[in-house]
mmCIF file of C-alpha atoms in Angstrom:
data_model
loop_
_atom_site.group_PDB
_atom_site.id
_atom_site.type_symbol
_atom_site.label_atom_id
_atom_site.label_comp_id
_atom_site.label_asym_id
_atom_site.label_seq_id
_atom_site.Cartn_x
_atom_site.Cartn_y
_atom_site.Cartn_z
ATOM 1 C CA SER M 1 -14.646 22.555 6.661
ATOM 2 C CA GLN M 2 -14.000 18.915 8.933
ATOM 3 C CA GLN M 3 -15.875 18.705 12.195
ATOM 4 C CA GLY M 4 -13.074 16.878 13.639
ATOM 5 C CA GLU M 5 -9.499 17.194 12.847
ATOM 6 C CA GLU M 6 -7.020 14.321 13.766
ATOM 7 C CA ASP M 7 -3.657 15.080 15.299
ATOM 8 C CA PRO M 8 -0.925 14.141 14.159
ATOM 9 C CA GLN M 9 -1.782 13.583 10.468
ATOM 10 C CA ALA M 10 0.921 10.204 10.574
ATOM 11 C CA LEU M 11 2.763 8.608 13.592
ATOM 12 C CA SER M 12 5.768 6.491 13.188
ATOM 13 C CA ILE M 13 6.224 4.121 16.524
ATOM 14 C CA GLN M 14 8.164 0.772 17.611
ATOM 15 C CA GLU M 15 6.563 -2.297 18.492
ATOM 16 C CA GLY M 16 5.939 -2.387 21.929
ATOM 17 C CA GLU M 17 5.342 1.462 22.445
ATOM 18 C CA ASN M 18 2.342 2.977 23.380
ATOM 19 C CA ALA M 19 0.511 5.497 20.659
ATOM 20 C CA THR M 20 -1.581 8.587 21.423
ATOM 21 C CA MET M 21 -3.850 10.197 18.878
ATOM 22 C CA ASN M 22 -5.853 13.572 19.347
ATOM 23 C CA CYS M 23 -9.244 14.742 17.584
ATOM 24 C CA SER M 24 -10.312 17.972 18.189
ATOM 25 C CA TYR M 25 -14.037 19.282 17.130
ATOM 26 C CA LYS M 26 -15.875 22.356 16.681
ATOM 27 C CA THR M 27 -19.479 22.328 17.716
ATOM 28 C CA SER M 28 -21.019 20.681 20.901
ATOM 29 C CA ILE M 29 -21.420 16.879 20.150
ATOM 30 C CA ASN M 30 -23.711 14.110 21.532
ATOM 31 C CA ASN M 31 -21.342 11.156 20.948
ATOM 32 C CA LEU M 32 -17.596 10.887 19.592
ATOM 33 C CA GLN M 33 -16.761 7.494 17.761
ATOM 34 C CA TRP M 34 -13.300 5.993 17.052
ATOM 35 C CA TYR M 35 -12.668 4.266 13.594
ATOM 36 C CA ARG M 36 -9.652 1.987 12.335
ATOM 37 C CA GLN M 37 -9.264 1.387 8.568
ATOM 38 C CA ASN M 38 -6.387 -1.053 7.402
ATOM 39 C CA SER M 39 -5.157 0.461 3.916
ATOM 40 C CA GLY M 40 -8.190 0.749 1.537
ATOM 41 C CA ARG M 41 -10.495 -1.145 3.126
ATOM 42 C CA GLY M 42 -13.783 -0.141 5.217
ATOM 43 C CA LEU M 43 -13.315 1.250 8.451
ATOM 44 C CA VAL M 44 -14.036 -0.718 11.705
ATOM 45 C CA HIS M 45 -15.570 0.711 14.730
ATOM 46 C CA LEU M 46 -13.041 0.744 17.384
ATOM 47 C CA ILE M 47 -15.100 2.699 20.509
ATOM 48 C CA LEU M 48 -18.019 4.960 20.854
ATOM 49 C CA ILE M 49 -17.823 7.611 24.069
ATOM 50 C CA ARG M 50 -20.906 9.868 24.936
ATOM 51 C CA SER M 51 -20.551 13.407 25.993
ATOM 52 C CA ASN M 52 -21.151 12.592 29.719
ATOM 53 C CA GLU M 53 -18.524 10.197 29.705
ATOM 54 C CA ARG M 54 -14.619 11.152 30.568
ATOM 55 C CA GLU M 55 -13.148 8.345 29.918
ATOM 56 C CA LYS M 56 -13.619 4.432 28.545
ATOM 57 C CA HIS M 57 -11.470 1.723 28.313
ATOM 58 C CA SER M 58 -11.800 -1.371 25.445
ATOM 59 C CA GLY M 59 -9.000 -3.887 25.886
ATOM 60 C CA ARG M 60 -5.292 -1.908 24.887
ATOM 61 C CA LEU M 61 -7.613 0.973 23.519
ATOM 62 C CA ARG M 62 -8.205 3.815 26.117
ATOM 63 C CA VAL M 63 -10.150 7.319 25.018
ATOM 64 C CA THR M 64 -10.721 9.978 26.904
ATOM 65 C CA LEU M 65 -13.098 12.739 26.303
ATOM 66 C CA ASP M 66 -12.602 16.401 27.471
ATOM 67 C CA THR M 67 -15.643 18.578 26.101
ATOM 68 C CA SER M 68 -14.585 22.199 27.609
ATOM 69 C CA LYS M 69 -11.948 21.621 24.963
ATOM 70 C CA LYS M 70 -13.854 19.624 22.307
ATOM 71 C CA SER M 71 -10.798 16.902 22.023
ATOM 72 C CA SER M 72 -10.925 13.317 22.224
ATOM 73 C CA SER M 73 -7.635 11.242 22.223
ATOM 74 C CA LEU M 74 -7.121 7.860 21.849
ATOM 75 C CA LEU M 75 -4.459 5.944 23.378
ATOM 76 C CA ILE M 76 -3.198 2.392 21.861
ATOM 77 C CA THR M 77 -0.788 0.278 24.713
ATOM 78 C CA ALA M 78 1.859 -1.713 24.183
ATOM 79 C CA SER M 79 1.310 -1.402 19.969
ATOM 80 C CA ARG M 80 1.711 -4.223 17.762
ATOM 81 C CA ALA M 81 2.326 -4.251 14.318
ATOM 82 C CA ALA M 82 -1.075 -5.336 13.258
ATOM 83 C CA ASP M 83 -2.155 -1.897 14.937
ATOM 84 C CA THR M 84 -0.539 -0.452 11.831
ATOM 85 C CA ALA M 85 -3.803 1.481 10.252
ATOM 86 C CA SER M 86 -5.493 4.654 10.108
ATOM 87 C CA TYR M 87 -7.263 6.370 12.738
ATOM 88 C CA PHE M 88 -10.559 8.884 12.521
ATOM 89 C CA CYS M 89 -12.262 10.014 15.019
ATOM 90 C CA ALA M 90 -16.026 10.925 14.062
ATOM 91 C CA THR M 91 -18.933 13.061 15.792
ATOM 92 C CA ASP M 92 -22.230 13.475 15.715
ATOM 93 C CA LEU M 93 -23.448 17.160 16.277
ATOM 94 C CA ASN M 94 -25.584 18.179 19.113
ATOM 95 C CA PHE M 95 -28.574 19.618 17.401
ATOM 96 C CA GLY M 96 -30.568 16.208 16.107
ATOM 97 C CA ASN M 97 -29.791 15.627 12.804
ATOM 98 C CA GLU M 98 -28.364 12.232 12.328
ATOM 99 C CA LYS M 99 -24.748 12.866 10.429
ATOM 100 C CA LEU M 100 -21.573 11.563 10.906
ATOM 101 C CA THR M 101 -18.797 13.761 10.052
ATOM 102 C CA PHE M 102 -15.241 12.066 10.087
ATOM 103 C CA GLY M 103 -11.809 13.974 10.898
ATOM 104 C CA THR M 104 -9.055 13.407 8.285
ATOM 105 C CA GLY M 105 -7.565 10.491 10.079
ATOM 106 C CA THR M 106 -3.574 9.888 11.414
ATOM 107 C CA ARG M 107 -2.013 7.648 9.623
ATOM 108 C CA LEU M 108 -0.445 4.862 12.508
ATOM 109 C CA THR M 109 2.970 2.750 11.784
ATOM 110 C CA ILE M 110 4.323 0.149 14.212
ATOM 111 C CA ILE M 111 7.537 -0.751 13.523
ATOM 112 C CA PRO M 112 8.636 -4.377 14.468
ATOM 113 C CA GLU V 14 -22.100 -13.508 9.457
ATOM 114 C CA ALA V 15 -23.256 -9.882 9.244
ATOM 115 C CA GLN V 16 -22.355 -7.506 6.607
ATOM 116 C CA VAL V 17 -22.536 -5.145 4.232
ATOM 117 C CA THR V 18 -21.439 -5.709 0.865
ATOM 118 C CA GLN V 19 -20.958 -3.473 -2.200
ATOM 119 C CA ASN V 20 -20.695 -4.177 -5.708
ATOM 120 C CA PRO V 21 -18.732 -3.475 -7.771
ATOM 121 C CA ARG V 22 -15.389 -3.433 -5.860
ATOM 122 C CA TYR V 23 -13.930 -2.040 -8.772
ATOM 123 C CA LEU V 24 -15.274 0.239 -11.514
ATOM 124 C CA ILE V 25 -13.385 2.273 -14.429
ATOM 125 C CA THR V 26 -15.733 4.286 -16.860
ATOM 126 C CA VAL V 27 -16.133 6.899 -18.830
ATOM 127 C CA THR V 28 -17.691 10.243 -18.460
ATOM 128 C CA GLY V 29 -21.568 10.910 -18.617
ATOM 129 C CA LYS V 30 -22.121 6.632 -18.559
ATOM 130 C CA LYS V 31 -24.749 6.187 -15.732
ATOM 131 C CA LEU V 32 -23.599 3.714 -13.514
ATOM 132 C CA THR V 33 -24.997 2.060 -10.358
ATOM 133 C CA VAL V 34 -22.803 0.949 -7.013
ATOM 134 C CA THR V 35 -25.174 -1.224 -4.803
ATOM 135 C CA CYS V 36 -24.972 -1.687 -1.412
ATOM 136 C CA SER V 37 -26.636 -4.335 0.677
ATOM 137 C CA GLN V 38 -26.856 -5.045 4.615
ATOM 138 C CA ASN V 39 -28.374 -8.334 6.778
ATOM 139 C CA MET V 40 -28.542 -6.788 9.967
ATOM 140 C CA ASN V 41 -31.989 -5.331 9.579
ATOM 141 C CA HIS V 42 -30.514 -1.621 9.669
ATOM 142 C CA GLU V 43 -32.703 1.113 9.877
ATOM 143 C CA TYR V 44 -29.891 3.299 8.934
ATOM 144 C CA MET V 45 -27.669 3.795 6.369
ATOM 145 C CA SER V 46 -24.984 6.181 4.484
ATOM 146 C CA TRP V 47 -22.703 6.775 1.513
ATOM 147 C CA TYR V 48 -19.410 8.106 1.879
ATOM 148 C CA ARG V 49 -16.713 9.345 -0.164
ATOM 149 C CA GLN V 50 -13.009 9.104 0.650
ATOM 150 C CA ASP V 51 -10.278 11.441 -0.815
ATOM 151 C CA PRO V 52 -6.738 11.817 -0.362
ATOM 152 C CA GLY V 53 -6.556 14.596 2.572
ATOM 153 C CA LEU V 54 -10.028 15.175 2.702
ATOM 154 C CA GLY V 55 -10.664 12.569 4.932
ATOM 155 C CA LEU V 56 -14.325 10.371 4.840
ATOM 156 C CA ARG V 57 -17.297 12.888 3.401
ATOM 157 C CA GLN V 58 -20.776 11.910 3.677
ATOM 158 C CA ILE V 59 -22.795 12.154 0.288
ATOM 159 C CA TYR V 60 -26.535 10.896 1.439
ATOM 160 C CA TYR V 61 -28.392 9.214 3.993
ATOM 161 C CA SER V 62 -31.346 7.036 4.963
ATOM 162 C CA MET V 63 -32.774 6.920 8.216
ATOM 163 C CA ASN V 64 -35.588 4.367 7.200
ATOM 164 C CA VAL V 65 -37.042 2.726 4.010
ATOM 165 C CA GLU V 66 -38.603 6.110 1.763
ATOM 166 C CA VAL V 67 -36.368 8.774 3.882
ATOM 167 C CA THR V 68 -33.094 9.842 2.509
ATOM 168 C CA ASP V 69 -31.353 12.780 2.877
ATOM 169 C CA LYS V 70 -28.591 14.750 1.717
ATOM 170 C CA GLY V 71 -24.709 14.708 3.486
ATOM 171 C CA ASP V 72 -22.107 17.146 2.944
ATOM 172 C CA VAL V 73 -21.571 15.973 -0.382
ATOM 173 C CA PRO V 74 -24.321 15.136 -2.559
ATOM 174 C CA GLU V 75 -23.981 17.122 -5.692
ATOM 175 C CA GLY V 76 -24.033 14.833 -8.973
ATOM 176 C CA TYR V 77 -25.272 11.606 -6.613
ATOM 177 C CA LYS V 78 -28.838 9.991 -6.459
ATOM 178 C CA VAL V 79 -29.667 7.156 -4.225
ATOM 179 C CA SER V 80 -33.172 5.336 -3.075
ATOM 180 C CA ARG V 81 -34.065 3.428 -0.193
ATOM 181 C CA LYS V 82 -37.144 1.330 -2.007
ATOM 182 C CA GLU V 83 -36.007 -1.730 0.686
ATOM 183 C CA LYS V 84 -34.976 -1.831 4.322
ATOM 184 C CA ARG V 85 -31.532 -3.682 3.060
ATOM 185 C CA ASN V 86 -30.689 -1.976 0.401
ATOM 186 C CA PHE V 87 -29.448 1.705 -0.657
ATOM 187 C CA PRO V 88 -27.816 1.993 -4.293
ATOM 188 C CA LEU V 89 -25.813 4.860 -5.402
ATOM 189 C CA ILE V 90 -26.555 6.630 -8.878
ATOM 190 C CA LEU V 91 -24.127 8.664 -10.575
ATOM 191 C CA GLU V 92 -26.327 9.660 -13.547
ATOM 192 C CA SER V 93 -23.697 11.381 -15.646
ATOM 193 C CA PRO V 94 -20.357 10.646 -14.171
ATOM 194 C CA SER V 95 -17.322 13.490 -13.970
ATOM 195 C CA PRO V 96 -13.816 12.622 -13.162
ATOM 196 C CA ASN V 97 -13.886 14.928 -10.123
ATOM 197 C CA GLN V 98 -15.784 11.711 -8.771
ATOM 198 C CA THR V 99 -13.359 9.636 -9.141
ATOM 199 C CA SER V 100 -12.953 8.035 -5.693
ATOM 200 C CA LEU V 101 -13.204 5.466 -2.963
ATOM 201 C CA TYR V 102 -16.838 4.996 -1.970
ATOM 202 C CA PHE V 103 -17.993 3.894 1.268
ATOM 203 C CA CYS V 104 -21.561 2.202 2.248
ATOM 204 C CA ALA V 105 -22.445 1.896 5.883
ATOM 205 C CA SER V 106 -25.393 1.112 8.014
ATOM 206 C CA SER V 107 -26.179 1.147 11.488
ATOM 207 C CA LEU V 108 -29.005 -0.137 14.132
ATOM 208 C CA ILE V 109 -31.051 3.361 13.973
ATOM 209 C CA SER V 110 -29.630 6.234 15.040
ATOM 210 C CA VAL V 111 -26.099 7.100 13.562
ATOM 211 C CA GLY V 112 -24.553 8.954 16.241
ATOM 212 C CA HIS V 113 -25.551 6.546 19.185
ATOM 213 C CA TYR V 114 -24.510 3.284 17.718
ATOM 214 C CA GLU V 115 -21.647 1.925 15.743
ATOM 215 C CA GLN V 116 -21.577 1.759 11.799
ATOM 216 C CA TYR V 117 -20.430 -1.249 9.874
ATOM 217 C CA PHE V 118 -18.849 -0.426 6.801
ATOM 218 C CA GLY V 119 -18.478 -2.589 3.537
ATOM 219 C CA PRO V 120 -15.201 -2.966 1.480
ATOM 220 C CA GLY V 121 -15.399 -0.362 -0.463
ATOM 221 C CA THR V 122 -15.916 0.577 -4.226
ATOM 222 C CA ARG V 123 -12.949 2.406 -5.764
ATOM 223 C CA LEU V 124 -14.358 4.010 -9.072
ATOM 224 C CA THR V 125 -12.329 5.704 -11.668
ATOM 225 C CA VAL V 126 -13.996 8.219 -14.173
ATOM 226 C CA THR V 127 -11.786 8.933 -17.135
#
């Protein structure tokens, strides 16, 4: 089963609104990353948050991490049509292996 | 330009015909990895390599082989492809540890096995 699960699976909002996506995971992690994928293309790294961090910002992106609830959220503020993409969280497990496990993604559609 | 390249980008083949998908990165990254992406399943790791001559299985290694003879190259080999290996494949690399550094992804290879 997947280590990370995003919620919702799909989200449609009007341009200019904020979009929030959530990621839950099952076991302790070192770090959590968020990636964006435009349709059929390679993934692009957005942000990395370490297990000892609670919040991180990058431009219009805000990521939070709650290790007690084993969850993270990605907030995109003032959405634009170009933000239409799938968003994935990825976790590395906290027992030394070097694998990154991806969730199934949230499909975000921004309506102009 | 820093990048990960994959070839071919599209491939249609028949069951049992050996094929190789090449992957190359120009960033002197130590870590490289292969993923497959299927609808509803997200990305699943096939194999990864932490350095030259060091490879390890991911979550779905059956039916695949890899090699890492040079730092920049990490080819994916399907010795006897089957229809259930029809998928979108991505190669990725990162500086050292995959958990602590972002991964750079290639553009993908869409493989169809008939």
